[in-house]
Structure formats: structure tokens, C-alpha cells
Coordinates of C-alpha atoms in Angstrom, one line a residue:
M136 CA -0.3 -11.1 -7.0
A137 CA 0.9 -9.3 -10.1
N138 CA -1.2 -9.4 -13.4
V139 CA -4.5 -9.5 -11.5
G140 CA -7.4 -7.6 -12.9
L141 CA -8.9 -5.4 -10.1
Q142 CA -12.5 -4.3 -10.5
F143 CA -14.4 -1.9 -8.1
Q144 CA -18.1 -2.5 -8.3
A145 CA -21.1 -1.1 -6.4
S146 CA -22.2 -4.7 -5.8
A147 CA -20.2 -7.8 -6.4
G148 CA -23.3 -9.9 -6.5
D149 CA -24.0 -13.3 -4.9
A150 CA -21.9 -16.4 -5.4
D151 CA -21.0 -19.7 -3.8
P152 CA -17.7 -19.1 -2.1
Q153 CA -16.5 -22.5 -3.5
S154 CA -16.8 -21.0 -7.0
R155 CA -15.8 -17.5 -6.0
P156 CA -13.5 -17.3 -2.9
L157 CA -14.3 -14.4 -0.6
L158 CA -12.4 -12.2 1.9
L159 CA -14.4 -9.9 4.2
L160 CA -12.2 -7.2 5.7
G161 CA -12.8 -4.4 8.2
Q162 CA -12.4 -3.2 11.7
L163 CA -14.1 -5.6 14.2
H164 CA -16.7 -3.1 15.3
H165 CA -17.6 -2.4 11.7
L166 CA -17.9 -6.1 10.8
H167 CA -20.4 -6.5 13.7
R168 CA -22.6 -3.9 12.0
V169 CA -22.8 -5.7 8.7
P170 CA -26.3 -7.3 8.5
W171 CA -26.4 -11.0 7.7
S172 CA -28.7 -10.2 4.9
H173 CA -25.9 -8.4 3.0
V174 CA -23.3 -11.2 3.2
R175 CA -25.7 -14.2 3.1
G176 CA -25.7 -14.4 -0.7
K177 CA -21.9 -14.4 -0.7
L178 CA -21.5 -17.1 1.9
Q179 CA -24.5 -19.5 1.6
P180 CA -24.9 -22.5 1.4
R181 CA -21.4 -23.0 2.9
V182 CA -21.7 -20.7 5.9
T183 CA -24.7 -20.2 8.1
E184 CA -25.6 -17.1 10.1
E185 CA -24.6 -19.0 13.3
L186 CA -21.1 -19.7 11.9
W187 CA -20.7 -16.1 10.8
Q188 CA -21.5 -14.8 14.3
A189 CA -19.3 -17.4 15.9
A190 CA -16.4 -16.4 13.7
L191 CA -16.8 -12.7 14.6
S192 CA -16.9 -13.6 18.3
T193 CA -13.5 -15.4 18.0
L194 CA -11.7 -12.5 16.3
N195 CA -9.3 -10.7 18.6
P196 CA -7.2 -8.3 16.5
N197 CA -3.8 -7.6 18.0
P198 CA -3.1 -5.8 15.7
T199 CA -4.9 -8.0 13.2
D200 CA -6.7 -11.3 13.2
S201 CA -8.4 -13.6 10.7
C202 CA -10.7 -16.6 10.8
P203 CA -11.6 -19.1 8.1
L204 CA -15.3 -19.4 7.5
Y205 CA -15.3 -22.3 5.0
L206 CA -12.1 -24.2 4.4
N207 CA -9.9 -22.1 2.2
Y208 CA -12.7 -20.4 0.3
A209 CA -14.1 -17.8 2.7
T210 CA -12.2 -15.8 5.3
V211 CA -13.1 -12.8 7.6
A212 CA -10.2 -10.6 8.7
A213 CA -10.2 -7.8 11.3
L214 CA -8.1 -4.6 11.1
P215 CA -6.6 -2.9 14.2
C216 CA -9.4 -1.4 16.3
R217 CA -7.2 1.7 17.1
V218 CA -4.3 3.4 15.5
S219 CA -2.0 6.2 16.7
R220 CA -2.5 9.8 15.7
H221 CA 0.4 9.6 13.2
N222 CA -1.2 6.7 11.4
S223 CA -4.1 6.6 8.9
P224 CA -7.4 5.9 10.6
S225 CA -8.1 3.4 7.8
A226 CA -5.0 1.3 8.8
T227 CA -4.0 1.1 5.1
H228 CA -0.7 -0.8 5.6
F229 CA -2.6 -3.5 7.4
I230 CA -5.2 -3.7 4.7
T231 CA -2.5 -4.5 2.1
R232 CA -0.9 -7.1 4.3
L233 CA -4.1 -8.9 5.1
V234 CA -5.1 -9.0 1.5
R235 CA -1.8 -10.6 0.6
T236 CA -1.9 -13.2 3.3
C237 CA -5.6 -13.9 3.8
L238 CA -7.2 -13.6 0.3
P239 CA -8.1 -17.2 -0.7
P240 CA -6.6 -18.4 -4.0
G241 CA -8.6 -18.7 -7.1
V242 CA -9.2 -17.3 -10.6
H243 CA -12.2 -15.2 -9.7
R244 CA -12.2 -13.8 -6.2
C245 CA -14.1 -11.2 -4.2
I246 CA -13.2 -8.8 -1.4
V247 CA -15.9 -7.0 0.7
M248 CA -14.3 -4.0 2.4
V249 CA -16.3 -2.7 5.4
C250 CA -15.5 0.8 6.4
E251 CA -16.9 4.3 6.9
Q252 CA -17.3 6.8 4.1
P253 CA -14.2 9.0 4.8
E254 CA -12.0 5.8 4.7
V255 CA -13.1 4.6 1.2
F256 CA -10.4 6.4 -0.8
A257 CA -7.5 5.3 1.4
S258 CA -8.8 1.7 1.7
A259 CA -9.3 1.4 -2.1
C260 CA -5.7 2.6 -2.7
A261 CA -4.4 0.1 -0.1
L262 CA -6.3 -2.7 -1.8
A263 CA -4.9 -1.7 -5.2
R264 CA -1.3 -1.8 -3.8
A265 CA -1.7 -5.5 -3.0
F266 CA -2.0 -6.2 -6.8
P267 CA 1.1 -4.7 -8.5
L268 CA 0.8 -4.1 -12.2
F269 CA 4.4 -4.9 -13.1
T270 CA 6.1 -8.3 -13.0
H271 CA 8.9 -9.9 -15.0
R272 CA 8.5 -13.4 -13.5
S273 CA 8.7 -15.9 -16.2
G274 CA 5.7 -17.9 -14.9
A275 CA 3.4 -14.9 -15.2
S276 CA 3.6 -14.9 -19.0
R277 CA 2.7 -18.6 -19.3
R278 CA -0.6 -18.3 -17.3
L279 CA -3.5 -18.8 -19.7
E280 CA -6.3 -17.9 -17.4
K281 CA -7.0 -14.3 -16.5
K282 CA -7.4 -13.7 -12.7
T283 CA -9.8 -11.1 -11.5
V284 CA -10.6 -9.7 -8.0
T285 CA -13.9 -7.9 -7.5
V286 CA -14.0 -5.3 -4.7
E287 CA -17.2 -4.2 -3.1
F288 CA -17.4 -1.6 -0.4
F289 CA -20.0 -1.7 2.4
L290 CA -20.3 1.5 4.3
V291 CA -21.2 1.7 7.9
G292 CA -21.9 4.8 10.0
Q293 CA -23.8 7.9 8.8
D294 CA -23.6 7.2 5.1
N295 CA -24.2 3.4 5.1
G296 CA -24.9 1.0 2.3
P297 CA -22.9 0.1 -0.9
V298 CA -20.6 2.8 -2.2
E299 CA -21.4 4.4 -5.6
V300 CA -19.2 2.9 -8.3
S301 CA -18.6 6.2 -10.0
T302 CA -16.5 7.3 -7.1
L303 CA -14.1 4.4 -7.5
Q304 CA -14.0 3.4 -11.1
E305 CA -11.1 5.6 -12.1
I306 CA -8.8 4.8 -9.2
N307 CA -6.9 2.0 -10.9
K308 CA -7.1 3.2 -14.5
V309 CA -3.6 4.3 -15.6
G310 CA -1.7 4.4 -18.8
K311 CA -4.3 5.9 -21.1
E312 CA -3.5 9.0 -23.1
L313 CA -5.2 12.2 -22.1
G314 CA -4.9 13.9 -25.5
I315 CA -2.5 16.6 -24.2
V316 CA 0.5 17.5 -26.3
P317 CA 3.6 17.6 -24.0
T318 CA 6.3 20.3 -24.0
I319 CA 9.7 18.6 -24.2
I320 CA 13.1 20.3 -23.9
R321 CA 15.8 17.8 -24.5
D322 CA 19.6 17.3 -24.7
E323 CA 21.5 20.3 -26.0
E324 CA 18.5 22.5 -26.0
L325 CA 18.5 22.2 -22.2
K326 CA 22.0 23.6 -22.1
T327 CA 21.2 26.4 -24.6
R328 CA 18.1 27.5 -22.6
G329 CA 20.0 27.5 -19.3
F330 CA 18.8 24.2 -17.6
G331 CA 22.2 23.5 -16.2
G332 CA 21.0 21.3 -13.4
I333 CA 19.1 18.7 -15.5
Y334 CA 21.7 18.9 -18.3
G335 CA 24.6 18.5 -16.0
V336 CA 23.2 15.5 -14.3
G337 CA 22.2 13.6 -17.4
K338 CA 24.8 14.6 -20.0
A339 CA 26.9 11.5 -19.6
A340 CA 24.1 9.0 -20.2
L341 CA 23.3 7.2 -23.4
H342 CA 19.8 8.6 -23.3
P343 CA 19.9 12.4 -23.1
P344 CA 18.1 14.3 -20.3
A345 CA 14.9 16.1 -20.8
L346 CA 12.4 18.4 -19.2
A347 CA 8.8 17.3 -20.1
V348 CA 5.6 19.2 -19.2
L349 CA 2.0 18.2 -19.4
S350 CA -0.4 21.1 -19.0
H351 CA -4.1 21.1 -18.2
T352 CA -5.7 24.6 -18.6
P353 CA -9.5 24.4 -18.3
D354 CA -11.8 27.4 -18.7
G355 CA -12.8 29.1 -15.5
A356 CA -9.5 28.2 -13.7
T357 CA -8.7 30.6 -10.8
Q358 CA -5.2 29.5 -9.9
T359 CA -2.2 27.6 -11.3
I360 CA -0.7 24.6 -9.7
A361 CA 2.5 22.9 -10.7
W362 CA 3.6 19.4 -9.6
V363 CA 7.3 18.8 -10.2
G364 CA 8.6 15.3 -10.1
K365 CA 12.2 14.0 -9.8
G366 CA 12.7 11.5 -12.6
I367 CA 16.2 10.0 -12.2
V368 CA 15.6 6.9 -14.2
Y369 CA 18.7 5.3 -12.7
D370 CA 21.2 6.7 -10.2
T371 CA 24.7 5.3 -10.1
G372 CA 25.8 8.3 -8.1
G373 CA 27.9 9.6 -10.9
L374 CA 31.6 10.0 -10.3
S375 CA 30.7 10.0 -6.6
I376 CA 29.6 6.5 -7.3
K377 CA 27.4 4.5 -5.0
G378 CA 28.6 1.2 -3.4
K379 CA 27.5 -2.3 -4.3
T380 CA 24.9 -2.4 -1.5
T381 CA 23.4 1.1 -2.1
M382 CA 23.1 1.1 -5.9
P383 CA 20.6 -1.8 -6.3
G384 CA 17.1 -0.4 -6.2
M385 CA 18.1 2.9 -7.8
K386 CA 15.7 2.2 -10.7
R387 CA 13.1 3.6 -8.2
D388 CA 14.8 7.0 -8.1
C389 CA 12.1 8.2 -10.5
G390 CA 9.4 7.6 -7.9
G391 CA 8.6 11.2 -7.6
A392 CA 8.0 11.7 -11.3
A393 CA 6.0 8.4 -11.5
A394 CA 3.7 9.6 -8.7
V395 CA 3.2 12.9 -10.4
L396 CA 2.3 11.2 -13.7
G397 CA -0.1 8.8 -12.1
A398 CA -1.8 11.6 -10.1
F399 CA -2.0 13.9 -13.0
R400 CA -3.7 11.4 -15.2
A401 CA -6.2 10.5 -12.4
A402 CA -6.8 14.1 -11.5
I403 CA -7.6 15.1 -15.1
K404 CA -9.9 12.2 -15.7
Q405 CA -11.8 13.0 -12.5
G406 CA -12.3 16.6 -13.6
F407 CA -9.7 19.1 -12.3
K408 CA -11.0 22.6 -12.3
D409 CA -7.8 24.7 -12.0
N410 CA -4.7 25.0 -14.2
L411 CA -2.5 22.0 -13.5
H412 CA 1.0 21.4 -14.9
A413 CA 3.0 18.2 -14.4
V414 CA 6.7 19.0 -14.8
F415 CA 9.1 16.0 -15.1
C416 CA 12.8 16.4 -14.6
L417 CA 14.2 13.4 -16.4
A418 CA 17.8 12.2 -16.4
E419 CA 20.1 9.2 -15.8
N420 CA 22.9 9.9 -13.4
S421 CA 25.6 7.9 -15.2
V422 CA 29.4 7.6 -15.3
G423 CA 31.2 8.5 -18.5
P424 CA 33.7 10.8 -20.2
N425 CA 31.2 13.7 -20.1
A426 CA 30.0 13.1 -16.5
T427 CA 29.9 16.1 -14.2
R428 CA 33.0 16.2 -11.9
P429 CA 33.2 17.4 -8.3
D430 CA 34.4 21.0 -8.4
D431 CA 32.5 21.7 -11.6
I432 CA 30.2 24.8 -11.4
H433 CA 26.8 24.8 -13.1
L434 CA 24.5 27.7 -14.0
L435 CA 21.0 26.7 -13.2
Y436 CA 17.7 28.0 -14.7
S437 CA 17.2 30.3 -11.7
G438 CA 20.3 32.2 -12.7
K439 CA 22.2 31.0 -9.6
T440 CA 25.5 29.1 -9.8
V441 CA 26.2 25.8 -7.9
E442 CA 29.5 24.3 -7.1
I443 CA 29.3 20.5 -7.3
N444 CA 30.9 18.8 -4.3
N445 CA 28.9 15.6 -4.5
T446 CA 27.6 14.2 -7.8
D447 CA 25.3 11.8 -5.9
A448 CA 23.3 14.8 -4.7
E449 CA 21.8 15.1 -8.1
G450 CA 18.0 15.2 -7.4
R451 CA 18.1 18.7 -5.9
L452 CA 19.8 19.9 -9.1
V453 CA 17.2 18.7 -11.5
L454 CA 14.3 19.8 -9.2
A455 CA 15.9 23.3 -8.8
D456 CA 15.5 23.7 -12.6
G457 CA 12.0 22.3 -12.5
V458 CA 10.6 24.6 -9.8
S459 CA 12.3 27.6 -11.4
Y460 CA 10.6 26.7 -14.7
A461 CA 7.2 26.4 -12.9
C462 CA 7.7 29.8 -11.2
K463 CA 9.1 31.8 -14.2
D464 CA 7.5 30.2 -17.2
L465 CA 4.3 28.7 -15.9
G466 CA 3.4 31.4 -13.4
A467 CA 2.4 28.9 -10.7
D468 CA 0.7 30.0 -7.5
I469 CA 1.4 26.6 -5.8
I470 CA 4.5 24.6 -6.5
L471 CA 4.8 21.1 -5.1
D472 CA 7.9 19.0 -5.8
M473 CA 8.0 15.3 -5.0
A474 CA 11.2 13.3 -5.0
T475 CA 13.1 10.3 -3.6
L476 CA 15.6 12.8 -2.5
T477 CA 17.6 11.7 0.6
G478 CA 18.4 8.6 2.4
A479 CA 18.3 10.6 5.6
Q480 CA 14.5 10.9 5.2
G481 CA 14.1 7.4 6.3
I482 CA 16.0 8.2 9.5
A483 CA 14.0 11.4 10.1
T484 CA 10.5 10.2 9.5
G485 CA 10.8 6.4 9.0
K486 CA 10.0 4.2 6.1
Y487 CA 6.2 4.6 6.2
H488 CA 6.0 8.4 6.5
A489 CA 7.1 10.8 3.8
A490 CA 8.7 14.0 4.9
V491 CA 7.1 17.4 4.1
L492 CA 9.0 20.7 4.1
T493 CA 7.0 23.9 3.2
N494 CA 7.0 27.6 3.6
S495 CA 3.3 27.4 4.8
A496 CA 2.2 26.2 8.2
E497 CA -1.3 25.7 6.9
W498 CA -0.1 23.4 4.0
E499 CA 2.2 21.5 6.4
A500 CA -0.9 20.6 8.5
A501 CA -2.9 19.9 5.4
C502 CA -0.3 17.5 4.1
V503 CA -0.3 15.6 7.4
K504 CA -4.1 15.4 7.4
A505 CA -4.3 14.4 3.7
G506 CA -1.8 11.6 4.4
R507 CA -3.9 10.2 7.2
K508 CA -7.0 10.4 5.1
C509 CA -5.5 8.6 2.0
G510 CA -2.9 6.3 3.7
D511 CA 0.2 7.9 2.2
L512 CA 1.4 9.1 5.6
V513 CA 3.4 12.3 6.0
H514 CA 5.3 14.0 8.8
P515 CA 6.9 17.4 8.9
L516 CA 10.5 18.3 8.7
V517 CA 12.1 21.4 10.4
Y518 CA 11.7 24.5 8.1
C519 CA 14.3 27.0 9.3
P520 CA 16.3 28.4 6.3
E521 CA 18.1 30.9 8.6
L522 CA 19.8 28.1 10.5
H523 CA 20.2 25.5 7.9
F524 CA 20.9 27.0 4.5
S525 CA 24.4 28.1 5.5
E526 CA 25.4 24.5 5.1
F527 CA 25.7 25.1 1.3
T528 CA 28.1 28.0 1.6
S529 CA 30.6 28.1 -1.3
A530 CA 33.7 30.3 -1.8
V531 CA 33.4 30.3 -5.6
A532 CA 29.7 30.0 -6.4
D533 CA 26.3 31.0 -5.0
M534 CA 26.1 27.7 -3.2
K535 CA 27.3 24.1 -3.1
N536 CA 25.0 21.2 -3.8
S537 CA 25.8 19.1 -0.7
V538 CA 25.9 20.1 3.0
A539 CA 29.0 20.7 5.0
D540 CA 27.6 18.9 8.1
R541 CA 25.6 15.8 7.4
D542 CA 24.4 15.7 11.1
N543 CA 22.5 19.0 10.7
S544 CA 19.1 18.0 9.4
P545 CA 20.3 16.9 5.9
S546 CA 16.8 16.2 4.6
S547 CA 15.6 19.7 5.6
C548 CA 18.7 21.2 4.0
A549 CA 18.2 19.3 0.7
G550 CA 14.7 20.7 0.5
L551 CA 15.9 24.2 1.2
F552 CA 18.3 23.9 -1.6
I553 CA 15.4 23.5 -4.0
A554 CA 13.4 26.3 -2.4
S555 CA 16.4 28.7 -2.7
H556 CA 16.0 28.7 -6.5
I557 CA 12.5 30.3 -6.3
G558 CA 13.5 32.4 -3.3
F559 CA 12.7 32.1 0.4
D560 CA 10.6 35.2 0.1
W561 CA 8.5 34.0 -2.8
P562 CA 4.8 34.8 -2.0
G563 CA 3.4 31.6 -3.3
V564 CA 3.1 28.2 -1.6
W565 CA 6.0 25.8 -2.0
V566 CA 5.7 22.2 -0.8
H567 CA 8.5 19.7 -0.9
L568 CA 7.8 16.0 -0.3
D569 CA 10.7 13.6 0.2
I570 CA 9.3 10.0 -0.4
A571 CA 12.6 8.2 -0.6
A572 CA 11.9 5.5 2.1
P573 CA 8.2 4.9 1.4
V574 CA 8.9 4.3 -2.3
H575 CA 11.4 1.6 -1.3
A576 CA 9.4 0.3 1.7
V577 CA 9.5 -3.5 2.1
S578 CA 6.2 -5.2 2.9
V579 CA 6.8 -8.6 4.5
P580 CA 3.7 -10.8 5.0
S581 CA 3.1 -12.2 8.4
S582 CA 2.8 -15.7 7.0
P583 CA 3.9 -17.4 3.7
A584 CA 1.5 -17.4 0.8
R585 CA 1.5 -21.2 0.7
A586 CA 1.0 -22.8 4.0
A587 CA 0.3 -26.2 5.4
P588 CA -3.3 -27.5 4.7
T589 CA -5.8 -26.7 7.3
L590 CA -6.9 -29.7 9.5
W591 CA -10.1 -30.2 11.3
L592 CA -10.3 -32.9 14.0
W593 CA -13.6 -34.5 13.1
S594 CA -14.2 -37.7 15.0
C595 CA -12.6 -39.5 18.0
Q596 CA -14.2 -42.1 20.3
P597 CA -12.8 -42.2 23.8
S598 CA -12.6 -46.0 23.6
S599 CA -11.0 -46.1 20.2
S600 CA -7.6 -45.1 18.8
E601 CA -9.1 -44.3 15.4
I602 CA -9.1 -40.6 14.6
F603 CA -10.5 -39.0 11.5
Y604 CA -9.3 -35.6 10.2
V605 CA -10.6 -33.5 7.4
C606 CA -7.8 -31.9 5.5
D607 CA -8.2 -28.9 3.1
L608 CA -5.7 -29.6 0.3
A609 CA -6.9 -26.8 -2.0
S610 CA -4.3 -24.4 -0.7
S611 CA -1.3 -26.7 -1.1
P612 CA -0.6 -29.7 -3.3
L613 CA 1.5 -31.3 -0.5
A614 CA 0.2 -32.4 2.8
P615 CA 2.4 -32.2 5.9
S616 CA 4.1 -35.4 6.8
G617 CA 2.5 -35.7 10.2
L618 CA 0.7 -34.1 13.1
I619 CA 2.4 -33.3 16.4
L620 CA 0.0 -33.8 19.4
P621 CA 0.9 -33.2 23.0
G622 CA 0.3 -35.7 25.7
N623 CA 1.3 -36.8 29.2
R624 CA 4.1 -38.9 27.8
G625 CA 5.4 -36.1 25.6
C626 CA 4.6 -35.2 22.0
C627 CA 3.3 -37.9 19.7
V628 CA 3.9 -37.6 16.0
L629 CA 1.2 -39.3 13.9
P630 CA 2.2 -40.1 10.3
F631 CA -0.3 -39.2 7.6
P632 CA -1.3 -41.8 5.0
S633 CA 0.4 -41.2 1.7
Q634 CA -2.8 -41.3 -0.2
P635 CA -5.7 -39.7 1.6
V636 CA -9.2 -40.0 0.3
L637 CA -9.8 -37.0 -2.0
C638 CA -13.1 -35.3 -2.8
G639 CA -13.5 -31.7 -4.0
G640 CA -10.3 -30.5 -2.4
L641 CA -10.9 -32.3 0.9
G642 CA -9.0 -35.3 2.1
V643 CA -10.1 -37.6 4.9
L644 CA -7.2 -38.8 6.9
C645 CA -7.5 -41.7 9.3
L646 CA -4.8 -41.9 11.9
T647 CA -4.1 -44.1 14.9
H648 CA -3.1 -42.6 18.2
P649 CA -1.5 -44.9 20.8
H650 CA -3.1 -42.9 23.7
P651 CA -6.3 -41.3 22.6
E652 CA -7.3 -40.4 26.1
E653 CA -4.5 -37.7 26.1
L654 CA -5.9 -35.8 23.1
P655 CA -6.6 -32.2 24.1
G656 CA -10.2 -31.2 24.6
L657 CA -11.5 -34.7 24.0
G658 CA -12.6 -37.5 26.3
Q659 CA -16.3 -36.7 27.1
S660 CA -17.9 -37.6 23.8
T661 CA -17.4 -37.3 20.1
Q662 CA -16.3 -33.8 19.4
G663 CA -15.4 -31.4 16.6
L664 CA -12.4 -29.3 17.3
A665 CA -11.0 -26.9 14.7
Y666 CA -7.4 -26.2 13.8
H667 CA -5.9 -23.2 15.7
G668 CA -8.6 -23.4 18.2
R669 CA -11.4 -22.1 16.0
P670 CA -14.6 -23.9 17.0
L671 CA -15.8 -24.1 13.4
A672 CA -16.1 -27.2 11.2
P673 CA -16.0 -27.3 7.4
A674 CA -19.5 -27.2 6.0
G675 CA -20.1 -29.9 3.4
A676 CA -17.5 -32.3 4.7
R677 CA -19.9 -34.5 6.6
D678 CA -20.6 -36.6 3.5
L679 CA -16.9 -37.6 3.3
L680 CA -16.8 -39.1 6.9
P681 CA -18.0 -42.2 8.6
E682 CA -21.5 -42.0 10.2
K683 CA -20.0 -41.6 13.7
G684 CA -18.5 -38.3 12.7
T685 CA -20.2 -35.3 14.2
V686 CA -19.7 -31.6 14.1
G687 CA -19.9 -29.2 17.1
H688 CA -18.3 -27.1 19.7
V689 CA -16.4 -28.5 22.7
Q690 CA -19.1 -29.5 25.2
G691 CA -19.3 -27.9 28.7
S692 CA -17.3 -25.0 30.0
Q693 CA -14.0 -26.4 28.9
K694 CA -12.4 -24.0 26.3
A695 CA -11.1 -25.6 23.2
P696 CA -7.2 -25.4 23.3
P697 CA -5.4 -24.6 20.0
M698 CA -4.3 -27.6 18.0
P699 CA -0.5 -27.9 17.6
Q700 CA 1.2 -26.7 14.5
P701 CA 1.5 -29.5 11.8
H702 CA 4.9 -30.8 10.9
T703 CA 5.9 -28.9 7.8
Q704 CA 9.3 -30.3 6.8
S705 CA 7.9 -32.0 3.7
L706 CA 6.3 -28.8 2.4
C707 CA 7.8 -27.3 -0.7
P708 CA 10.7 -25.2 0.5
A709 CA 10.2 -22.6 -2.3
L710 CA 7.6 -20.6 -0.5
C711 CA 6.2 -17.7 -2.3
L712 CA 7.8 -14.8 -0.4
Q713 CA 7.0 -11.2 -1.1
G714 CA 10.1 -9.1 -1.8
E715 CA 10.6 -5.4 -2.4
R716 CA 8.0 -3.7 -4.4
A717 CA 7.4 -0.1 -5.6
T718 CA 4.4 1.0 -3.6
G719 CA 3.0 3.7 -5.9
F720 CA 3.5 6.1 -3.0
G721 CA 2.4 9.7 -3.6
V722 CA -0.4 9.3 -6.1
A723 CA -3.1 9.1 -3.5
L724 CA -1.5 11.9 -1.5
L725 CA -1.6 14.3 -4.4
L726 CA -5.2 13.5 -5.2
A727 CA -6.3 13.9 -1.6
L728 CA -4.3 17.1 -1.0
F729 CA -5.7 18.8 -4.1
G730 CA -9.1 17.1 -3.9
R731 CA -11.0 20.4 -3.5
A732 CA -10.0 21.4 -7.1
S733 CA -11.6 18.2 -8.4
E734 CA -15.1 17.5 -9.5
D735 CA -15.0 14.1 -7.8
H736 CA -17.1 14.0 -4.6
L737 CA -14.8 11.4 -3.0
L738 CA -11.7 13.5 -3.5
N739 CA -13.6 16.6 -2.1
L740 CA -14.4 14.5 1.0
V741 CA -10.8 13.5 1.8
S742 CA -9.2 16.9 0.9
P743 CA -8.3 19.1 3.9
L744 CA -8.0 22.3 1.8
G745 CA -10.4 24.6 0.2
C746 CA -13.4 23.9 2.4
E747 CA -15.2 26.8 4.1
V748 CA -16.5 24.6 6.9
D749 CA -14.7 23.2 9.8
V750 CA -13.0 19.9 9.1
E751 CA -13.0 17.0 11.4
E752 CA -11.3 17.7 14.7
G753 CA -7.9 16.1 14.9
D754 CA -6.1 14.5 17.8
M755 CA -4.5 17.8 18.7
G756 CA -7.9 19.0 19.8
R757 CA -8.4 22.1 17.8
D758 CA -10.5 23.0 14.8
S759 CA -9.0 24.3 11.6
K760 CA -10.8 26.6 9.1
R761 CA -10.0 25.8 5.5
R762 CA -10.2 28.3 2.7
R763 CA -9.2 28.3 -1.0
L764 CA -6.0 26.5 -1.8
V765 CA -4.2 29.8 -1.8

């Protein structure tokens, strides 16, 4: 889904789903609260109110579910009804998955997201992640037509109705210059000015290391905030080189700096009221004649010396210089560093939750709540310098850069190494976010992007062996070779005709069954039975069928059994499978966490800090009073 233009609008307008395919998405109880008058213009004339209500009644999310409303042009999908206390209430990961698997194909498409007001920000970020901006696939450059997806939010609950476009229009705008002149310290100047961490890591690379700073200093600011990002543009491990299985993917080792840059641009555009500095610690950890060696001792910007015992523990070295600069030169009251720091983070908190380590219990709780509100989930690490920092003891320097015991909370220890360079008794707020696993998270769809055409059993006479099917060929250029039907004599494979009758993406297939009395759910009269057990028939297909064809639900109390899965051996084997993808993790988290310093109402709403009223009571059952950020 790369190279797709994503547009957030207050109202997507009305359109025939055959000309603009549609996906309606939300939790089931929210979907039931959407009035038919709001979706009628997006579904008619293809879908009636009765079909809409019937589709909602068939949804049974476990954890998700979807139902086609009209062939492959309109779909309604349900999110999990409940999530655990450590997940985002908006179920953001499931939103991304459902968009990838359920959004109908087309050049111009529409998504209607149904949710409550506090879930808008997280849901919008989750929708954006389904459409990555970067791709090097050769086919993408040859596409002539520009694909667009229009997103409309419909709010239920206390603040119902369409969401204001002004709260969303800046979410996916990146890459534009802010008119801020950066401060750049590069190459030998780093060494001269005492940035031994950044210089030592990047001195062997073809492109020299650098410390870059973007500063926003508005009038009336009351505090100074620094975001420090680890920007290792590629990490070979240095002389402590990585193996052939662990080095691929290390182009994402700049995920912390990327998140800081994206969040900084968005925050300034939305109106950030306090001083904000984005500090980027940029280097390539390469192998060469000038590379740092184990046993080398580096003097860092904090004035402390570090004995190198592992050149692959480089992120903490560059961040130590970054936070020291933020403390000494920028006078920051709040320092937050974000990094793909340790592989152990994925073991400690998993691949969906970032790890937070901080000297403030209030900020620890705030990070967790901000993560649940924005979808970038966070879970705390143990903060206990008196028990863990001794892992870095060195006989010849102030500390080593890697732990002695890798079984003693290594992710906590790595964060403490960074904190030690501003001091454990520093009076300001220090927050460390390890996002190693979430940045590399693999998102695997529950079904392939190109599947077998959907089949609707349209007509069958008990006394005849002639069966008519309506086949939606819009989603695939190839039909399955046959349909497997159960029976008393075993499964019966019915071959499809090589040339079905085509009309507007529909094919009418006439098959002959040797024992029609054994067809599931049939035998009383002419019936309509939908594929996968959905008692819905494709509107507009009646004109393609013989006069005896009828549409309807299975008569009587007999429940329609699901149709068997079509035989798919003749489908194109090169299914469009989703691989690894940088998720953009961290941008939404920073915007939500510091939302109270923004002029944007939506960010104010999702921020757990700076509010003088009680925030929403959490699952732990206690209220929390929020004050200024510091």
C-alpha cells in the first residue's frame, strides 16, 4: 500500500461504492450506533438499510471480523470489543491489520472510521501506518494513476458527529521545512569540542558523524524540553561485528532520531508553546582502520571516561553525549531520549510495547497512559541504579560501556548508562524510551492481499442438476479451478467453465452437480446462500442471471452453513505478502505525551500531563492529578 495519498476530511461525501470502494471500521457497539442516514449516501444504491443491518448482525469479532456488503466494493469490519489494560483502548494494531486486509482495491477509496473522541488520534495514526510512504518496488514507479484514500471519522458517544478536519490535517504532513536553521557539529569538530561518544562511534565511516540540533524557542515559553534521538544510520556492530542474521535490518537503527524528527515537525506545525530542542546523534557504526577497538577509552561530553568492551553497544555512547549537551548547553528541564537501544527490550516488554525508564514515577505512569491513548504502547522497566549500575564497573575508567552480567536487566542497565552522564541526582525529569522491537515489528496480515474470487450460490432447483453461481472477479484476474462441495458420498469437485460470462466485474458460472439433493442448505425451494455463510446476495447481479434465479435468506429455522473454501491451486502463487516495515513508532507517543504544551485541541485531549483536572480513571482504579509538565 505504499505511494498512496491519504486524505483526512471532515466529510468524505457520498459516492456509489462501485465507483469509490468503501471500508467502514469500528468496534461493533459503535457501528450499531451509526445512523443509516449517515452511511446511506456512501452505500446506496448497492446496499439497502436491511442489508446493512443484516451485515451488522452477522459480525462476531474474535478478535476481529468483517463482512462484505456489496461484492468487493464495500465492506464493514469490526474491531475487538474489549482489550486488556496494557493495550490501547482504540485497538490500533488491529486497525492497521484490518485496513491492509479488508480495504477494497481501487484508485479512489474511502474509509469511515467510527470511534469515540479520545480514540481519534490513535486511530488516525494507525490508519496512516497502513500506507507507508517509502517503497523501492520497481512496479510502483511505473504506475501512472495516483491512488488516494479518503478518511472520514464519525464520532459516537458524548462528542458525536463528524470530527473537525483541523484536528487531523497535519497528522500525515511530513518533510516540509520549518524555517529553522540547525546547529551542526561535525567530524573533527566533535573531537575538538569533547563529543567523544559520537566521534568514537562514527570516525571509521565514509560519512563523518555529527550532532545536529533543531531549536524552537517561542515567546512566552515557561520551560525547556529536549528530545534526543539515536541516529545510527547503519550498525554493523563495529569491530564487535554482528552476525549474518542480526545485521540485516540495521538500517532501522536510526528509528529514535526518525521519530524525534517527525514529532518535532508535527509539534511545531501544531503550535508548541514551550522551548523545544530536537537533538540528533548521527553516526554510522562501521568497520575500518580508524574504528574504535575494544579496550579503547573515550572521554565523553559529560567529562566522564568510558572503557569500550563492546563496540556493538554504541547507541548509549552517542546518546550520552546528546543528553549531556541538552543538560549543559541547552539548559533543558525535561530530557527525553528515544532509541532502538537493546535487543533485550523485545524480551523485556515484547515487540509491541516500548520500554520506558525514568527517574520520575509520575512520568512513568504518564508514558504508559500516553501510549494507550495514542497506540504506541509503553511498559515500564525497573529503575534501580543502586542495584544495576555496578554492572559497568571498570578498573581503568569511570565505567565500561557494556554490562558484566547480561542476565541482570540489561535494558535497564543500558538506560542507566545514559542517565549517569547527567547524574542520577539531576533535579530535572529524564525519560528513556527503548523502541528497538516496535520499530522492527513485523505485521503479518491474517489473509493474503489477493484471494480467490467471492462466490454467491444464486440458483438451484431441487429437481435439476443445474447450478448458477455469481462470481466476483474484480479482486483477482484468475478464477479458482473448481468448487469443493460436501455430500453424503464425499466431497464433490465441480470444475468451473474456462470462460464465464462477464459483466461489470461479475461472472455467471453454470455448473452441473451429480447429486444436487446433497447441496448444503438447499432442497426446499430456490435459495440464495452467500459464500462463508453470509446470508447476503450481491445487489445488481440479478440482471445477469436466468429468470428463475432468486435472492434471499435460507427459509425456515435452518441456519445457513458456511460454503466450503474454493479450490485455489490455480491462483497466482505470487501472493502479495506484507513483509517487514518500519512502523514510524514513537512519533504519536511524543505528540501525545507532550500534548499539553501544544495549541492543538486533539493533542491536549490525549495528553496525560499538564492538566489540572482529574484524568480518566485507569484500570488500576485510582485517580491521578496532573499538573505542569515539571
